[in-house]
């Protein structure tokens, strides 16, 4: 659903006009260099966009173990809007639950926006250290029995 023309919130001035409100669905995918992923039909995502602020949530379930090899960066791709190129956009973290994640994560899985793209890194929070984003996840250990449930709020370019 998309709002055109705008509505006024708490007054009639331009500062109170909401001109961009949208809700919808999107299809999240996993992305890792050298890997191929196949998904169950229950994989889905929803979003709400208010001005330049976007809130998404989603669910990913694979239909088979991924094919590929190596420890590489893992991302969730296919976001409905491009993340702002401004560095402050990456200063947010999303929440994520990964069921059946035994040997994939050495820390707590979280999300970090990848500026100026339509993907977010799957990172690992580690006690007393910066989140591990690059090459920190053993993608080869991801299996079709794992479920990724997540949400994050970010700013888009417009």
mmCIF file of C-alpha atoms in Angstrom:
data_model
loop_
_atom_site.group_PDB
_atom_site.id
_atom_site.type_symbol
_atom_site.label_atom_id
_atom_site.label_comp_id
_atom_site.label_asym_id
_atom_site.label_seq_id
_atom_site.Cartn_x
_atom_site.Cartn_y
_atom_site.Cartn_z
ATOM 1 C CA UNK A 1 0.000 0.000 0.000
ATOM 2 C CA UNK A 2 1.287 3.475 -0.834
ATOM 3 C CA UNK A 3 0.077 6.867 0.407
ATOM 4 C CA UNK A 4 0.049 9.590 -2.264
ATOM 5 C CA UNK A 5 -0.672 13.260 -1.693
ATOM 6 C CA UNK A 6 0.215 13.093 1.982
ATOM 7 C CA UNK A 7 -1.617 13.628 5.229
ATOM 8 C CA UNK A 8 -1.131 16.187 7.994
ATOM 9 C CA UNK A 9 -0.318 14.990 11.503
ATOM 10 C CA UNK A 10 -1.167 17.378 14.330
ATOM 11 C CA UNK A 11 -1.456 20.467 12.134
ATOM 12 C CA UNK A 12 -1.504 21.739 8.573
ATOM 13 C CA UNK A 13 2.055 23.056 8.142
ATOM 14 C CA UNK A 14 4.601 21.396 5.862
ATOM 15 C CA UNK A 15 6.571 20.183 8.916
ATOM 16 C CA UNK A 16 3.539 18.103 9.889
ATOM 17 C CA UNK A 17 2.939 16.577 6.455
ATOM 18 C CA UNK A 18 3.618 12.896 5.946
ATOM 19 C CA UNK A 19 4.149 12.457 2.219
ATOM 20 C CA UNK A 20 5.721 9.029 2.021
ATOM 21 C CA UNK A 21 4.224 6.010 3.770
ATOM 22 C CA UNK A 22 4.375 2.543 2.272
ATOM 23 C CA UNK A 23 3.919 -1.052 3.392
ATOM 24 C CA UNK A 24 4.579 -4.211 1.467
ATOM 25 C CA UNK A 25 6.379 -7.499 1.116
ATOM 26 C CA UNK A 26 9.834 -8.465 -0.134
ATOM 27 C CA UNK A 27 11.748 -11.695 -0.604
ATOM 28 C CA UNK A 28 14.882 -12.021 1.531
ATOM 29 C CA UNK A 29 17.774 -14.131 0.244
ATOM 30 C CA UNK A 30 21.103 -15.218 1.689
ATOM 31 C CA UNK A 31 24.216 -14.079 -0.133
ATOM 32 C CA UNK A 32 27.757 -15.428 0.253
ATOM 33 C CA UNK A 33 30.459 -15.362 -2.420
ATOM 34 C CA UNK A 34 30.841 -18.807 -3.998
ATOM 35 C CA UNK A 35 27.645 -20.223 -2.485
ATOM 36 C CA UNK A 36 24.230 -21.065 -3.917
ATOM 37 C CA UNK A 37 21.095 -21.189 -1.750
ATOM 38 C CA UNK A 38 17.656 -22.779 -2.365
ATOM 39 C CA UNK A 39 14.617 -21.655 -0.351
ATOM 40 C CA UNK A 40 11.315 -23.003 0.922
ATOM 41 C CA UNK A 41 8.191 -21.165 -0.218
ATOM 42 C CA UNK A 42 7.657 -19.931 3.364
ATOM 43 C CA UNK A 43 10.634 -17.549 3.023
ATOM 44 C CA UNK A 44 9.159 -14.049 3.255
ATOM 45 C CA UNK A 45 9.632 -10.474 4.391
ATOM 46 C CA UNK A 46 7.484 -7.429 5.229
ATOM 47 C CA UNK A 47 8.356 -3.730 5.387
ATOM 48 C CA UNK A 48 7.036 -0.346 6.490
ATOM 49 C CA UNK A 49 8.591 2.805 4.990
ATOM 50 C CA UNK A 50 7.885 6.208 6.556
ATOM 51 C CA UNK A 51 9.800 8.950 4.766
ATOM 52 C CA UNK A 52 13.406 7.755 4.602
ATOM 53 C CA UNK A 53 13.031 5.347 7.545
ATOM 54 C CA UNK A 54 12.516 1.675 6.648
ATOM 55 C CA UNK A 55 11.651 -1.119 9.069
ATOM 56 C CA UNK A 56 11.861 -4.675 7.748
ATOM 57 C CA UNK A 57 11.362 -8.134 9.150
ATOM 58 C CA UNK A 58 11.719 -11.508 7.548
ATOM 59 C CA UNK A 59 12.058 -15.249 7.685
ATOM 60 C CA UNK A 60 14.404 -17.470 5.669
ATOM 61 C CA UNK A 61 14.323 -21.257 5.513
ATOM 62 C CA UNK A 62 16.434 -23.199 3.068
ATOM 63 C CA UNK A 63 15.130 -26.209 1.155
ATOM 64 C CA UNK A 64 18.596 -27.793 0.897
ATOM 65 C CA UNK A 65 22.063 -27.345 2.313
ATOM 66 C CA UNK A 66 23.890 -24.548 0.447
ATOM 67 C CA UNK A 67 26.430 -25.546 -2.170
ATOM 68 C CA UNK A 68 29.875 -23.970 -2.050
ATOM 69 C CA UNK A 69 32.906 -23.896 0.207
ATOM 70 C CA UNK A 70 34.948 -21.626 2.426
ATOM 71 C CA UNK A 71 34.441 -19.126 5.213
ATOM 72 C CA UNK A 72 33.103 -15.921 3.672
ATOM 73 C CA UNK A 73 30.916 -12.940 4.566
ATOM 74 C CA UNK A 74 27.227 -13.801 4.813
ATOM 75 C CA UNK A 75 24.549 -11.236 3.977
ATOM 76 C CA UNK A 76 20.791 -11.037 3.772
ATOM 77 C CA UNK A 77 20.029 -9.474 0.405
ATOM 78 C CA UNK A 78 17.046 -8.231 -1.556
ATOM 79 C CA UNK A 79 16.057 -5.421 0.839
ATOM 80 C CA UNK A 80 13.139 -3.410 -0.553
ATOM 81 C CA UNK A 81 15.068 -0.077 -0.494
ATOM 82 C CA UNK A 82 18.744 0.839 -0.865
ATOM 83 C CA UNK A 83 20.455 1.634 2.432
ATOM 84 C CA UNK A 84 21.672 5.234 2.701
ATOM 85 C CA UNK A 85 25.309 5.816 1.688
ATOM 86 C CA UNK A 86 25.829 7.924 4.842
ATOM 87 C CA UNK A 87 28.110 6.126 7.320
ATOM 88 C CA UNK A 88 25.703 6.674 10.208
ATOM 89 C CA UNK A 89 23.364 4.191 8.525
ATOM 90 C CA UNK A 90 25.662 1.368 9.581
ATOM 91 C CA UNK A 91 25.538 2.432 13.230
ATOM 92 C CA UNK A 92 22.427 0.385 13.788
ATOM 93 C CA UNK A 93 22.068 -3.297 14.499
ATOM 94 C CA UNK A 94 19.163 -5.578 13.889
ATOM 95 C CA UNK A 95 18.024 -8.505 15.915
ATOM 96 C CA UNK A 96 18.179 -12.028 14.597
ATOM 97 C CA UNK A 97 17.357 -15.489 15.808
ATOM 98 C CA UNK A 98 18.961 -18.422 14.033
ATOM 99 C CA UNK A 99 17.546 -21.765 15.067
ATOM 100 C CA UNK A 100 19.830 -24.767 14.645
ATOM 101 C CA UNK A 101 22.958 -22.577 14.366
ATOM 102 C CA UNK A 102 25.313 -24.861 16.313
ATOM 103 C CA UNK A 103 28.676 -24.666 14.529
ATOM 104 C CA UNK A 104 27.977 -21.650 12.317
ATOM 105 C CA UNK A 105 28.313 -18.813 14.838
ATOM 106 C CA UNK A 106 30.943 -18.368 17.524
ATOM 107 C CA UNK A 107 29.091 -15.281 18.833
ATOM 108 C CA UNK A 108 25.521 -13.996 18.944
ATOM 109 C CA UNK A 109 24.174 -13.380 15.400
ATOM 110 C CA UNK A 110 23.100 -9.821 14.579
ATOM 111 C CA UNK A 111 22.648 -7.648 11.487
ATOM 112 C CA UNK A 112 24.546 -4.589 10.257
ATOM 113 C CA UNK A 113 23.449 -2.516 7.227
ATOM 114 C CA UNK A 114 25.855 -2.433 4.269
ATOM 115 C CA UNK A 115 25.724 1.219 3.134
ATOM 116 C CA UNK A 116 24.568 2.036 -0.401
ATOM 117 C CA UNK A 117 23.396 -1.544 -1.093
ATOM 118 C CA UNK A 118 20.243 -3.617 -0.666
ATOM 119 C CA UNK A 119 21.870 -6.060 1.737
ATOM 120 C CA UNK A 120 22.868 -6.296 5.372
ATOM 121 C CA UNK A 121 25.748 -8.235 6.838
ATOM 122 C CA UNK A 122 25.116 -11.100 9.196
ATOM 123 C CA UNK A 123 27.561 -10.318 12.004
ATOM 124 C CA UNK A 124 28.487 -11.877 15.312
ATOM 125 C CA UNK A 125 28.491 -9.978 18.597
ATOM 126 C CA UNK A 126 31.379 -11.061 20.788
ATOM 127 C CA UNK A 127 31.885 -10.067 24.422
ATOM 128 C CA UNK A 128 34.393 -7.224 24.746
ATOM 129 C CA UNK A 129 35.080 -7.040 20.991
ATOM 130 C CA UNK A 130 33.734 -5.357 17.871
ATOM 131 C CA UNK A 131 31.112 -7.328 15.925
ATOM 132 C CA UNK A 132 32.731 -9.751 13.492
ATOM 133 C CA UNK A 133 31.412 -9.153 9.960
ATOM 134 C CA UNK A 134 33.976 -10.208 7.342
ATOM 135 C CA UNK A 135 34.760 -13.874 6.866
ATOM 136 C CA UNK A 136 33.595 -14.698 10.349
ATOM 137 C CA UNK A 137 30.871 -17.207 9.610
ATOM 138 C CA UNK A 138 31.420 -20.755 8.444
ATOM 139 C CA UNK A 139 28.786 -20.737 5.676
ATOM 140 C CA UNK A 140 29.645 -24.348 4.825
ATOM 141 C CA UNK A 141 28.031 -25.349 8.134
ATOM 142 C CA UNK A 142 24.647 -23.792 7.286
ATOM 143 C CA UNK A 143 22.016 -26.469 6.769
ATOM 144 C CA UNK A 144 18.471 -26.673 5.463
ATOM 145 C CA UNK A 145 17.230 -27.204 9.010
ATOM 146 C CA UNK A 146 18.283 -23.673 10.060
ATOM 147 C CA UNK A 147 15.726 -20.887 10.285
ATOM 148 C CA UNK A 148 16.671 -17.182 10.117
ATOM 149 C CA UNK A 149 14.191 -14.764 11.737
ATOM 150 C CA UNK A 150 15.165 -11.080 11.803
ATOM 151 C CA UNK A 151 14.241 -7.407 11.928
ATOM 152 C CA UNK A 152 16.102 -4.136 11.424
ATOM 153 C CA UNK A 153 15.379 -0.450 10.916
ATOM 154 C CA UNK A 154 17.551 1.606 8.551
ATOM 155 C CA UNK A 155 17.564 4.824 6.516
ATOM 156 C CA UNK A 156 17.165 4.735 2.759
ATOM 157 C CA UNK A 157 18.679 7.129 0.209
ATOM 158 C CA UNK A 158 15.560 9.219 -0.280
#
